[in-house]
Coordinates of C-alpha atoms in Angstrom, one line a residue:
M3 CA 5.8 -18.8 -4.7
R4 CA 9.1 -20.3 -5.1
S5 CA 8.9 -24.2 -5.4
A6 CA 11.7 -24.0 -7.7
R7 CA 13.1 -20.9 -6.5
C8 CA 15.9 -22.4 -4.2
A9 CA 14.9 -19.6 -2.0
R10 CA 12.6 -20.2 0.7
L11 CA 13.9 -23.0 3.0
P12 CA 11.3 -24.0 5.6
G13 CA 13.9 -25.5 7.6
K14 CA 15.1 -22.0 8.5
S15 CA 11.5 -20.7 9.1
N16 CA 11.6 -22.0 12.8
R17 CA 14.5 -19.8 13.7
P18 CA 13.8 -17.3 16.5
P19 CA 13.3 -13.9 15.1
S20 CA 16.8 -12.5 14.1
R21 CA 18.1 -9.2 13.4
N22 CA 15.5 -8.6 10.8
A23 CA 12.9 -9.1 13.4
S24 CA 10.9 -6.2 14.4
G25 CA 11.6 -7.0 18.2
K26 CA 8.6 -4.9 19.2
Q27 CA 6.8 -5.4 22.6
A28 CA 4.0 -7.9 22.0
Q29 CA 0.4 -6.6 22.5
S30 CA -2.8 -8.3 23.5
I31 CA -4.5 -10.6 20.9
P32 CA -6.8 -8.5 18.7
G33 CA -10.2 -9.8 17.7
R34 CA -11.8 -9.9 14.3
R35 CA -13.5 -6.7 14.8
D36 CA -10.6 -4.9 15.9
L37 CA -8.4 -5.8 12.9
T38 CA -11.1 -4.8 10.5
G39 CA -12.5 -1.7 12.2
G40 CA -16.1 -2.6 13.3
A41 CA -18.7 -2.3 10.7
G42 CA -16.6 -3.5 7.8
A43 CA -15.4 -6.5 9.7
A44 CA -15.0 -9.8 7.9
R45 CA -17.9 -12.3 8.4
A46 CA -18.0 -15.9 7.8
G47 CA -19.6 -16.2 4.4
A48 CA -19.4 -19.7 3.4
E49 CA -18.6 -23.0 4.9
G50 CA -15.1 -24.5 5.3
C51 CA -12.1 -22.3 4.2
G52 CA -13.8 -21.0 1.1
Q53 CA -15.8 -18.2 3.3
A54 CA -15.8 -14.8 1.8
L55 CA -13.1 -12.4 3.5
C56 CA -15.7 -9.5 3.6
A57 CA -19.5 -9.3 4.0
G58 CA -21.5 -9.2 0.8
V59 CA -19.1 -11.3 -1.4
P60 CA -21.4 -13.9 -3.1
R61 CA -20.6 -17.5 -2.6
R62 CA -19.4 -19.4 -5.6
R63 CA -19.6 -23.1 -6.4
R64 CA -16.6 -25.0 -4.7
E65 CA -17.5 -28.3 -6.0
G66 CA -14.8 -30.3 -8.1
K67 CA -13.6 -33.5 -8.8
A68 CA -11.6 -35.1 -6.1
I69 CA -7.9 -35.8 -6.7
D70 CA -5.9 -38.7 -5.4
A71 CA -4.8 -37.8 -2.0
D72 CA -1.3 -38.5 -2.9
R73 CA -1.3 -35.3 -4.9
R74 CA -2.1 -33.0 -2.1
C75 CA -0.7 -29.5 -2.5
R76 CA 0.9 -29.7 0.9
G77 CA 3.9 -27.7 -0.4
Q78 CA 6.6 -29.7 0.8
P79 CA 9.6 -27.8 1.4
R80 CA 11.7 -27.6 -1.9
A81 CA 15.1 -26.0 -2.3
R82 CA 14.0 -22.3 -3.3
S83 CA 16.3 -22.1 -6.3
R84 CA 15.3 -18.3 -7.0
E85 CA 16.7 -19.2 -10.3
Q86 CA 13.6 -18.8 -12.4
S87 CA 11.9 -16.1 -14.2
R88 CA 9.5 -14.8 -16.5
P89 CA 9.2 -12.9 -19.8
E90 CA 8.6 -9.4 -20.6
R91 CA 7.5 -7.6 -23.8
R92 CA 8.5 -4.3 -25.3
H93 CA 6.3 -1.4 -24.3
E94 CA 5.0 0.1 -27.6
A95 CA 5.6 3.8 -27.4
G96 CA 2.7 5.9 -26.5
V97 CA 0.3 3.0 -26.4
E98 CA -1.0 2.0 -22.7
G99 CA -1.7 -1.7 -22.7
A100 CA -0.7 -2.2 -26.3
G101 CA 0.2 -5.9 -27.2
M102 CA 3.6 -7.4 -27.7
A103 CA 6.2 -5.6 -29.5
A104 CA 7.7 -7.0 -32.7
A105 CA 11.0 -7.8 -30.8
G106 CA 9.0 -10.1 -28.6
G107 CA 9.6 -8.4 -25.3
P108 CA 6.7 -8.0 -22.7
R109 CA 5.2 -4.5 -22.6
R110 CA 5.0 -4.3 -18.7
R111 CA 8.2 -4.9 -17.1
L112 CA 8.0 -4.5 -13.1
V113 CA 10.9 -4.3 -11.0
H114 CA 10.4 -6.3 -7.8
L115 CA 11.8 -4.6 -4.8
D116 CA 11.9 -7.1 -1.9
M117 CA 12.0 -4.9 1.4
K118 CA 11.8 -7.8 4.0
G119 CA 13.7 -7.0 7.0
A120 CA 16.2 -4.4 5.4
P121 CA 14.7 -1.7 3.4
P122 CA 16.6 0.6 1.4
R123 CA 16.6 4.3 2.8
A124 CA 13.6 5.9 1.3
S125 CA 16.0 8.8 0.0
Y126 CA 17.9 6.0 -1.9
L127 CA 14.6 5.2 -3.8
A128 CA 13.2 8.5 -4.4
E129 CA 13.6 12.4 -3.5
V130 CA 11.8 12.5 0.0
R131 CA 10.9 16.1 1.0
G132 CA 8.9 16.9 4.1
C133 CA 8.6 13.5 5.5
R134 CA 9.5 13.6 9.1
R135 CA 9.3 10.5 11.2
R136 CA 6.9 10.8 13.8
R137 CA 7.6 7.4 15.6
W138 CA 10.4 6.5 18.0
V139 CA 11.9 3.2 19.1
E140 CA 11.2 2.3 22.7
G141 CA 14.1 3.2 24.9
S142 CA 15.5 5.9 22.5
P143 CA 15.1 9.6 23.4
R144 CA 11.8 11.3 22.8
P145 CA 11.6 13.6 19.9
G146 CA 12.6 17.0 21.2
P147 CA 13.8 20.3 19.4
A148 CA 15.3 19.6 16.0
R149 CA 19.1 19.3 16.2
P150 CA 21.6 19.5 13.4
Q151 CA 22.2 16.3 11.9
R152 CA 25.5 15.0 10.2
S153 CA 24.8 14.9 6.5
L154 CA 25.9 11.7 4.4
S155 CA 27.6 13.5 1.5
P156 CA 27.3 13.3 -1.3
P157 CA 23.7 12.4 -1.3
A158 CA 22.9 9.4 -3.2
P159 CA 21.3 9.7 -6.5
Q160 CA 17.8 8.1 -6.6
V161 CA 17.1 4.7 -8.0
L162 CA 13.3 5.2 -9.5
P163 CA 14.7 7.6 -12.5
L164 CA 17.3 5.3 -13.1
L165 CA 14.9 2.2 -13.4
R166 CA 12.6 4.1 -15.8
A167 CA 15.7 5.1 -17.9
L168 CA 16.7 1.3 -18.0
G169 CA 13.2 0.2 -19.6
A170 CA 11.2 -0.6 -16.2
T171 CA 7.6 0.4 -16.6
G172 CA 6.3 -0.4 -13.1
L173 CA 7.3 -1.6 -9.6
L174 CA 6.1 -4.7 -7.6
L175 CA 6.5 -3.5 -3.8
E176 CA 6.8 -6.1 -1.5
Y177 CA 7.1 -4.4 2.1
E178 CA 6.5 -7.1 4.8
D179 CA 7.6 -5.6 8.1
T180 CA 8.8 -2.4 6.6
F181 CA 5.3 -1.0 5.7
P182 CA 3.9 1.4 8.3
W183 CA 1.2 -0.8 9.8
S184 CA -0.9 0.8 12.3
G185 CA -3.6 -0.1 15.0
P186 CA -3.7 -3.8 15.7
L187 CA -1.4 -4.6 12.9
E188 CA 1.4 -2.3 14.4
P189 CA 3.3 -5.3 16.0
L190 CA 4.2 -6.1 12.3
R191 CA 6.0 -2.9 12.0
A192 CA 9.8 -3.0 12.3
P193 CA 11.7 -0.2 13.8
H194 CA 13.3 0.8 10.5
A195 CA 9.9 0.7 8.9
Y196 CA 9.0 3.4 6.4
S197 CA 6.8 6.3 7.4
P198 CA 3.4 6.8 5.6
G199 CA 5.0 10.1 4.3
E200 CA 8.0 8.2 2.8
V201 CA 5.6 5.7 1.1
R202 CA 3.6 8.5 -0.3
A203 CA 6.8 10.4 -1.5
A204 CA 8.1 7.2 -3.2
L205 CA 4.8 6.4 -4.9
S206 CA 4.5 10.2 -6.0
Q207 CA 7.9 9.7 -7.7
A208 CA 7.2 6.5 -9.2
R209 CA 4.0 8.2 -10.8
A210 CA 6.3 11.2 -12.0
Q211 CA 8.5 8.4 -13.7
R212 CA 5.5 6.9 -15.2
L213 CA 6.1 3.8 -13.2
E214 CA 3.1 1.5 -12.5
V215 CA 3.1 0.3 -9.0
V216 CA 1.7 -3.1 -7.8
P217 CA 1.7 -3.8 -4.2
L218 CA 2.5 -7.3 -2.8
V219 CA 1.3 -8.8 0.4
Q220 CA 1.5 -12.5 1.4
T221 CA -1.9 -13.8 2.3
F222 CA -1.3 -17.5 2.7
G223 CA 2.2 -18.9 2.6
H224 CA 5.4 -17.1 3.7
M225 CA 3.5 -15.2 6.3
E226 CA 6.6 -15.5 8.8
F227 CA 6.7 -11.8 9.3
V228 CA 3.0 -11.9 10.7
L229 CA 2.9 -15.5 12.3
K230 CA 6.1 -15.0 14.2
H231 CA 4.3 -12.6 16.6
K232 CA 2.6 -14.2 19.6
E233 CA -0.5 -11.9 18.7
F234 CA -1.2 -13.9 15.7
A235 CA 0.6 -17.4 16.4
H236 CA -2.7 -18.8 17.0
L237 CA -3.4 -18.2 13.4
R238 CA -0.9 -20.7 12.2
E239 CA -1.8 -23.6 10.0
V240 CA 0.6 -25.9 11.9
K241 CA 1.2 -24.7 15.6
M242 CA 5.1 -25.1 15.3
F243 CA 5.5 -23.4 11.9
P244 CA 5.0 -19.4 11.4
N245 CA 5.0 -19.9 7.5
A246 CA 1.3 -20.8 6.5
L247 CA -1.9 -19.0 7.7
N248 CA -5.0 -21.4 8.9
P249 CA -7.3 -20.8 6.2
H250 CA -10.3 -22.0 8.3
K251 CA -10.5 -19.5 11.0
E252 CA -12.6 -16.3 10.8
E253 CA -10.0 -14.2 12.4
S254 CA -7.4 -15.4 9.6
R255 CA -9.6 -14.0 6.9
A256 CA -10.0 -10.6 9.1
L257 CA -6.4 -10.4 9.4
V258 CA -5.8 -10.7 5.7
K259 CA -8.6 -8.2 4.9
A260 CA -7.0 -5.6 7.3
M261 CA -3.6 -6.0 5.6
I262 CA -5.1 -5.4 2.2
D263 CA -7.0 -2.5 3.3
Q264 CA -4.0 -0.8 4.9
V265 CA -1.9 -1.2 2.1
M266 CA -4.6 -0.1 -0.5
A267 CA -5.1 2.9 1.7
L268 CA -1.6 4.2 0.5
H269 CA -1.7 2.8 -2.8
E270 CA -4.5 4.6 -4.8
D271 CA -5.4 4.0 -8.3
V272 CA -3.4 0.8 -8.6
K273 CA -4.7 -1.7 -11.3
W274 CA -3.3 -5.0 -9.8
F275 CA -2.9 -6.2 -6.3
H276 CA -0.5 -9.3 -5.7
I277 CA -1.7 -11.5 -3.0
G278 CA 1.2 -13.9 -2.8
C279 CA -0.2 -17.3 -2.0
D280 CA 3.2 -19.2 -3.0
E281 CA 4.8 -22.0 -1.3
V282 CA 2.1 -22.8 1.1
Y283 CA 4.2 -25.6 3.2
Y284 CA 2.3 -28.0 5.2
L285 CA -1.1 -27.0 4.0
G286 CA -3.6 -29.6 5.1
E287 CA -1.5 -30.6 8.2
G288 CA -3.1 -28.6 10.7
E289 CA -5.6 -30.2 12.9
E290 CA -8.7 -28.2 11.5
S291 CA -7.3 -29.0 7.9
K292 CA -7.1 -32.8 8.7
Q293 CA -10.7 -32.8 10.0
W294 CA -11.7 -31.0 6.8
L295 CA -10.0 -33.3 4.6
Q296 CA -11.8 -36.4 6.0
Q297 CA -15.0 -34.9 4.6
P298 CA -16.2 -36.4 1.2
D299 CA -14.7 -34.9 -1.9
N300 CA -12.4 -32.4 0.0
T301 CA -8.8 -32.3 -1.3
P302 CA -5.8 -30.1 -0.4
E303 CA -6.2 -28.6 -4.0
K304 CA -9.6 -27.6 -3.0
L305 CA -8.6 -26.2 0.3
C306 CA -5.7 -24.0 -1.3
L307 CA -8.1 -22.8 -4.2
S308 CA -10.9 -21.9 -1.6
H309 CA -8.6 -19.6 0.2
I310 CA -7.2 -18.1 -2.8
K311 CA -10.9 -17.6 -4.0
A312 CA -11.8 -15.9 -0.8
V313 CA -8.8 -13.7 -0.7
A314 CA -9.5 -12.7 -4.5
S315 CA -13.1 -12.2 -3.8
C316 CA -12.4 -9.7 -1.1
V317 CA -10.0 -7.7 -3.3
V318 CA -12.5 -7.7 -6.2
S319 CA -15.6 -7.0 -4.0
S320 CA -13.6 -4.0 -2.0
Y321 CA -11.8 -2.5 -4.9
P322 CA -13.7 -3.4 -8.3
A323 CA -11.2 -1.9 -10.4
V324 CA -8.2 -3.9 -9.1
T325 CA -7.2 -7.4 -10.3
P326 CA -5.5 -9.8 -7.8
V327 CA -2.4 -11.5 -9.0
V328 CA -1.1 -14.7 -7.6
W329 CA 2.1 -16.7 -7.7
D330 CA 1.4 -19.9 -9.6
D331 CA 3.6 -22.7 -7.9
M332 CA 0.4 -23.9 -6.0
L333 CA -1.7 -24.0 -9.2
R334 CA 0.8 -25.7 -11.6
G335 CA 0.0 -29.4 -10.5
M336 CA -3.7 -29.2 -10.3
S337 CA -6.0 -30.5 -12.9
E338 CA -7.5 -28.4 -15.6
E339 CA -11.0 -29.4 -14.2
T340 CA -10.0 -28.8 -10.7
L341 CA -8.9 -25.3 -11.5
A342 CA -11.9 -24.4 -13.9
E343 CA -14.5 -25.4 -11.5
S344 CA -12.9 -23.6 -8.6
G345 CA -13.9 -20.0 -9.8
V346 CA -10.5 -18.8 -9.2
P347 CA -9.4 -18.4 -13.0
Q348 CA -12.4 -15.6 -13.4
L349 CA -10.9 -13.8 -10.4
V350 CA -7.0 -13.7 -10.5
Q351 CA -4.1 -13.6 -12.9
P352 CA -1.5 -16.0 -12.3
M353 CA 2.3 -15.1 -12.1
I354 CA 4.4 -18.0 -13.6
W355 CA 7.9 -17.8 -11.9
D356 CA 11.0 -19.6 -13.1
Y357 CA 14.6 -18.5 -12.2
A358 CA 16.5 -21.0 -14.1
A359 CA 19.0 -20.3 -16.6
D360 CA 18.0 -23.4 -18.5
L361 CA 14.2 -22.7 -18.3
D362 CA 12.1 -25.3 -20.1
V363 CA 10.6 -23.0 -22.8
E364 CA 8.3 -25.6 -24.2
G365 CA 7.0 -26.6 -20.8
K366 CA 6.1 -22.9 -19.9
V367 CA 4.2 -22.6 -23.4
H368 CA 2.3 -25.7 -22.5
L369 CA 1.4 -24.3 -18.9
I370 CA 0.3 -21.1 -20.3
E371 CA -2.0 -23.1 -22.7
K372 CA -3.4 -25.1 -19.7
Y373 CA -4.1 -21.9 -17.8
R374 CA -5.9 -20.6 -20.8
R375 CA -8.1 -23.5 -21.1
C376 CA -8.8 -23.2 -17.5
G377 CA -10.4 -20.0 -18.0
F378 CA -7.3 -17.4 -17.0
S379 CA -7.7 -14.5 -19.3
K380 CA -4.0 -13.3 -18.9
V381 CA -0.9 -14.4 -17.3
W382 CA 2.3 -12.9 -15.9
F383 CA 5.9 -14.2 -15.9
A384 CA 8.4 -13.7 -13.2
S385 CA 12.2 -13.7 -13.6
A386 CA 15.1 -12.9 -11.4
F387 CA 17.8 -10.3 -11.7
K388 CA 19.2 -11.3 -8.2
G389 CA 18.7 -13.4 -5.2
A390 CA 18.1 -16.7 -7.1
T391 CA 21.4 -18.4 -6.9
G392 CA 22.2 -18.8 -3.3
V393 CA 20.7 -18.1 0.1
N394 CA 23.9 -16.1 1.2
Q395 CA 24.9 -14.8 -2.1
S396 CA 26.9 -11.7 -1.9
L397 CA 27.7 -11.1 -5.7
T398 CA 25.4 -11.4 -8.6
L399 CA 26.5 -13.5 -11.8
I400 CA 25.0 -11.3 -14.3
G401 CA 25.2 -14.2 -17.1
H402 CA 23.1 -16.3 -15.3
H403 CA 20.1 -14.0 -14.9
L404 CA 20.7 -12.8 -18.8
K405 CA 20.2 -16.3 -19.8
N406 CA 17.1 -16.7 -17.6
H407 CA 15.6 -13.6 -19.3
L408 CA 16.3 -14.8 -22.6
Q409 CA 14.6 -18.0 -22.3
W410 CA 11.5 -16.0 -21.1
L411 CA 11.7 -13.9 -24.3
K412 CA 11.5 -17.2 -26.1
V413 CA 8.5 -18.2 -24.1
A414 CA 6.9 -14.9 -24.9
S415 CA 7.6 -15.3 -28.5
S416 CA 6.0 -18.7 -28.7
S417 CA 2.7 -17.5 -26.9
P418 CA -0.2 -15.4 -28.0
A419 CA 0.6 -11.8 -27.4
E420 CA -2.9 -11.1 -26.1
V421 CA -2.3 -13.5 -22.9
L422 CA 0.8 -11.9 -21.6
E423 CA 0.1 -9.0 -19.2
G424 CA 3.7 -8.5 -18.4
I425 CA 6.9 -9.7 -16.4
A426 CA 8.2 -9.0 -12.9
L427 CA 11.9 -9.2 -12.4
T428 CA 12.2 -10.3 -9.0
G429 CA 15.0 -9.1 -6.9
W430 CA 15.0 -11.2 -3.9
Q431 CA 16.9 -10.0 -0.8
R432 CA 16.1 -12.9 1.6
Y433 CA 15.0 -16.4 0.7
D434 CA 12.6 -16.0 3.5
H435 CA 11.9 -13.7 6.5
F436 CA 14.3 -15.5 8.8
S437 CA 17.1 -16.1 6.2
V438 CA 20.3 -14.0 5.7
L439 CA 20.8 -11.4 3.3
C440 CA 21.6 -12.3 -0.1
E441 CA 23.0 -9.8 -2.7
L442 CA 22.5 -6.1 -1.8
L443 CA 20.2 -4.1 -4.2
P444 CA 23.3 -1.7 -5.4
V445 CA 25.4 -4.8 -6.0
A446 CA 22.8 -6.1 -8.4
I447 CA 21.9 -2.9 -10.1
P448 CA 24.2 -4.0 -13.2
S449 CA 22.2 -7.2 -13.5
L450 CA 19.1 -5.6 -13.3
A451 CA 20.2 -3.3 -16.1
V452 CA 21.0 -5.9 -18.3
C453 CA 18.0 -7.8 -17.9
L454 CA 15.7 -4.8 -18.4
Q455 CA 17.5 -3.8 -21.6
A456 CA 17.3 -7.4 -22.8
L457 CA 13.6 -7.4 -22.3
K458 CA 13.0 -4.0 -23.8
N459 CA 14.9 -4.7 -26.9
G460 CA 13.9 -8.4 -27.4
G461 CA 17.4 -9.7 -26.9
Y462 CA 21.0 -8.8 -25.9
S463 CA 23.8 -7.5 -28.2
E464 CA 27.0 -5.7 -28.2
K465 CA 25.3 -2.5 -28.9
I466 CA 22.8 -3.2 -26.0
K467 CA 25.8 -3.8 -23.8
E468 CA 27.3 -0.4 -24.7
N469 CA 24.0 1.2 -23.8
V470 CA 24.0 -0.4 -20.4
E471 CA 27.3 0.7 -19.6
K472 CA 26.6 4.4 -20.6
L473 CA 23.4 4.2 -18.4
L474 CA 25.5 3.0 -15.6
G475 CA 28.5 5.0 -16.2
M476 CA 30.8 1.8 -16.3
S477 CA 33.7 1.6 -18.7
N478 CA 33.5 -2.4 -18.9
L479 CA 30.5 -4.5 -17.7
E480 CA 31.5 -8.1 -16.9
T481 CA 28.7 -10.6 -17.4
E482 CA 30.4 -13.9 -17.1
T483 CA 32.4 -13.6 -13.8
F484 CA 31.5 -12.0 -10.6
M485 CA 34.5 -9.3 -11.0
S486 CA 33.8 -5.7 -11.5
A487 CA 36.8 -3.4 -12.3
S488 CA 34.7 -0.6 -13.2
L489 CA 33.2 1.7 -10.5
G490 CA 30.0 3.2 -12.4
T491 CA 27.9 6.5 -11.5
F492 CA 24.5 4.6 -10.7
P493 CA 23.0 4.9 -7.2
G494 CA 25.2 3.0 -4.7
S495 CA 27.9 2.2 -7.4
N496 CA 30.5 2.6 -4.7
I497 CA 29.3 -0.4 -2.8
L498 CA 29.8 -2.9 -5.7
P499 CA 33.7 -2.9 -5.8
L500 CA 34.1 -2.7 -2.1
V501 CA 31.8 -5.7 -1.7
T502 CA 33.6 -7.4 -4.6
Q503 CA 37.0 -7.0 -2.6
V504 CA 35.6 -8.5 0.6
S505 CA 34.0 -11.3 -1.1
F506 CA 37.1 -12.4 -2.9
Y507 CA 39.8 -11.4 -0.7
L508 CA 39.1 -10.8 2.8
K509 CA 38.7 -14.4 4.1
S510 CA 41.4 -15.7 1.6
S511 CA 44.1 -13.3 2.7
V512 CA 43.4 -13.6 6.4
D513 CA 43.4 -17.6 6.0
E514 CA 46.6 -17.2 4.0
L515 CA 48.4 -15.6 6.8
L516 CA 46.8 -17.3 9.8
E517 CA 46.6 -20.8 8.4
R518 CA 49.2 -21.2 5.7
N519 CA 52.1 -19.1 7.1
R520 CA 54.3 -21.4 8.8
Y521 CA 55.7 -18.9 11.3
V522 CA 52.1 -18.4 12.6
T523 CA 51.1 -22.0 12.2
G524 CA 54.6 -23.3 13.8
W525 CA 55.6 -20.7 16.3
F526 CA 52.3 -18.8 17.3
S527 CA 49.7 -21.4 17.4
P528 CA 46.8 -21.5 19.8
Y529 CA 48.8 -23.1 22.4
H530 CA 51.3 -20.3 22.1
R531 CA 48.8 -17.7 22.1
K532 CA 47.0 -18.9 25.2
R533 CA 50.1 -19.1 27.2
K534 CA 51.6 -15.8 25.6
I535 CA 54.8 -17.6 24.2
I536 CA 56.4 -16.0 21.4
H537 CA 60.0 -16.5 20.1
P538 CA 61.5 -12.8 19.8
I539 CA 63.2 -13.6 16.3
I540 CA 60.2 -15.4 14.7
M541 CA 57.8 -12.7 15.9
H542 CA 59.6 -10.3 13.4
H543 CA 58.7 -12.7 10.5
F544 CA 55.0 -12.2 10.7
Q545 CA 54.0 -9.2 12.9
P546 CA 54.6 -6.5 10.3
D547 CA 52.4 -8.5 7.8
A548 CA 49.7 -9.0 10.2
V549 CA 49.5 -5.4 11.2
S550 CA 49.7 -4.1 7.6
L551 CA 46.8 -6.6 6.6
L552 CA 44.7 -5.5 9.3
S553 CA 45.1 -1.9 8.7
K554 CA 44.4 -2.2 5.0
W555 CA 41.1 -4.2 5.5
N556 CA 40.1 -1.8 8.3
V557 CA 40.3 1.1 5.9
V558 CA 38.3 -1.2 3.1
V559 CA 35.6 -2.0 5.7
Q560 CA 35.2 1.6 6.9
D561 CA 34.6 2.8 3.4
L562 CA 32.1 0.0 2.6
Q563 CA 30.2 0.7 5.9
A564 CA 30.1 4.5 5.2
A565 CA 28.8 3.7 1.5
M566 CA 26.2 1.4 2.9
E567 CA 24.9 3.9 5.5
Q568 CA 24.0 6.0 2.5
V569 CA 21.7 3.4 1.1
F570 CA 20.6 1.3 4.2
H571 CA 19.7 1.7 7.8
K572 CA 22.3 1.0 10.6
C573 CA 20.8 -2.6 11.4
T574 CA 21.1 -3.7 7.8
V575 CA 24.7 -2.4 7.7
E576 CA 25.3 -4.4 10.9
E577 CA 23.8 -7.4 9.7
W578 CA 25.9 -7.7 6.5
M579 CA 29.1 -6.8 8.4
E580 CA 28.4 -9.5 10.9
E581 CA 27.8 -12.1 8.3
N582 CA 30.4 -11.1 5.7
V583 CA 33.2 -9.1 7.4
H584 CA 33.4 -9.7 11.1
P585 CA 34.2 -13.5 11.2
S586 CA 37.5 -13.1 9.4
L587 CA 38.4 -9.6 10.5
Q588 CA 38.0 -10.4 14.2
K589 CA 40.1 -13.3 13.7
L590 CA 42.8 -11.3 12.4
Q591 CA 42.3 -8.7 15.0
Q592 CA 42.4 -11.2 17.6
V593 CA 45.8 -12.7 16.5
V594 CA 47.3 -9.0 16.4
D595 CA 46.1 -8.4 20.2
D596 CA 47.4 -12.0 21.3
L597 CA 50.7 -11.0 19.7
D598 CA 50.9 -7.8 21.7
K599 CA 50.2 -9.5 24.8
A600 CA 52.8 -12.1 24.2
I601 CA 55.4 -9.4 23.6
K602 CA 54.5 -7.4 26.7
A603 CA 54.8 -10.7 28.6
Q604 CA 58.1 -11.4 27.2
N605 CA 59.2 -8.1 28.3

């Protein structure tokens, strides 16, 4: 879903499962009947990859004019500049499904919560009562009598009420491996996944806050969290790469249906279901696809559309009140004739994503007009409030994301009010399942607040800035630099200034001492350290500074770790620390230890 997102870099998708992988013991490969539960199992309903995902779904015409082979939607890896976004319109008071407000903001504003590999604690999102986890990780003690647990005090205020206060009208939830998958899908479930009770509690509070929920399940591209497991590796489009699903296999369709059914079982009364289908890299390059493409009139575009149609048909057939939503990047380059003849426009609503600060307004308006001519009744926009400016970004530049949203407002105001369903403010946590963490959610809440308020009010002004500061409890909100001088009172606000300190000063202060201090570089080089040589006089010129610096940073890191543990599980805290703290802190610690050894050797 992010050809321009600068986010998903397929080169990284071949890495072995990292810290965010579930690490669960592989089980036997499930058959189609196991996945779907017997009688409701998916059947092959049509030829090629356009077969229906569930029995009883009528086949639709798949004929279409052939497109030049050079224009195949093979989805070559592009730098995922998660710098793109989409518009949102103001929600008119008390009118469900009303058109755009006079200010030009989208009426539905969904906050995208990307959970992949590192979900926020359920208690951080919503008040969780009576949701005891009944699972345990293999190798850990079995559940026994309840024991007193150390409480993390003070308890973090919940995020969902704040989102509503800031102007959100709904949530776009992308669980990946943090969903409580069960049965044959249990290998997808990470040890830190939510329990069914935690999901229900969060959804209950979302309803209490009048936040509409739209679940998101990848069903074509970006299926690394599924296809990395040996139970499902045989369903890859290309054997080597775990990113794209083979659209030709009946078992692929059964897998998709089983995932949709399990998510829908916990998400009752939803109106939309996002089926992903973005960045289907290497589509058409699998052996079965190559054979299929040799047949007359078959093209990669038709291959892509037939799978999207099959998934959407399954959703519509099984859940008639639900409308499928799909990322639009695989559709943008297709001809109007190909799109119109595919039958896809009658089944799905495309979500146009673009995260750039200089988003092309005119180009987006023309794209919307094209989609309307093809038969799409509604479109969504997708912007970004974090995770779109660097794969290992640790701090959020609010100004970039604000400009992106202001551009989407221009697109909204230049398009017919009745065509825009809403906007999703994406908050990418990783560029793909195997990449490192980008900005943590608490770090990006000020950016989210600014963007939501800009969309709700149709623009941004000094008055709106003051309102954001009031809602966040911040005395001075900086949008044009990464620096945050104000602590704030929003959930997880104590994490932001600590992350800022680490990001700006940890590495630079350690490098200043160890690489630019002449006493260290001249009298305690790696050569001296290895042989435990130290001049007794020179030692006094840098030992106090090294010990003091290490002590100061240890205090900061301990405070940050304690703050992060209120919001994230231990594995997420460890991952962030290993990526952003340990390299510099361990280097400093090692020099201090070597200095102590050298002093003892001298004595």
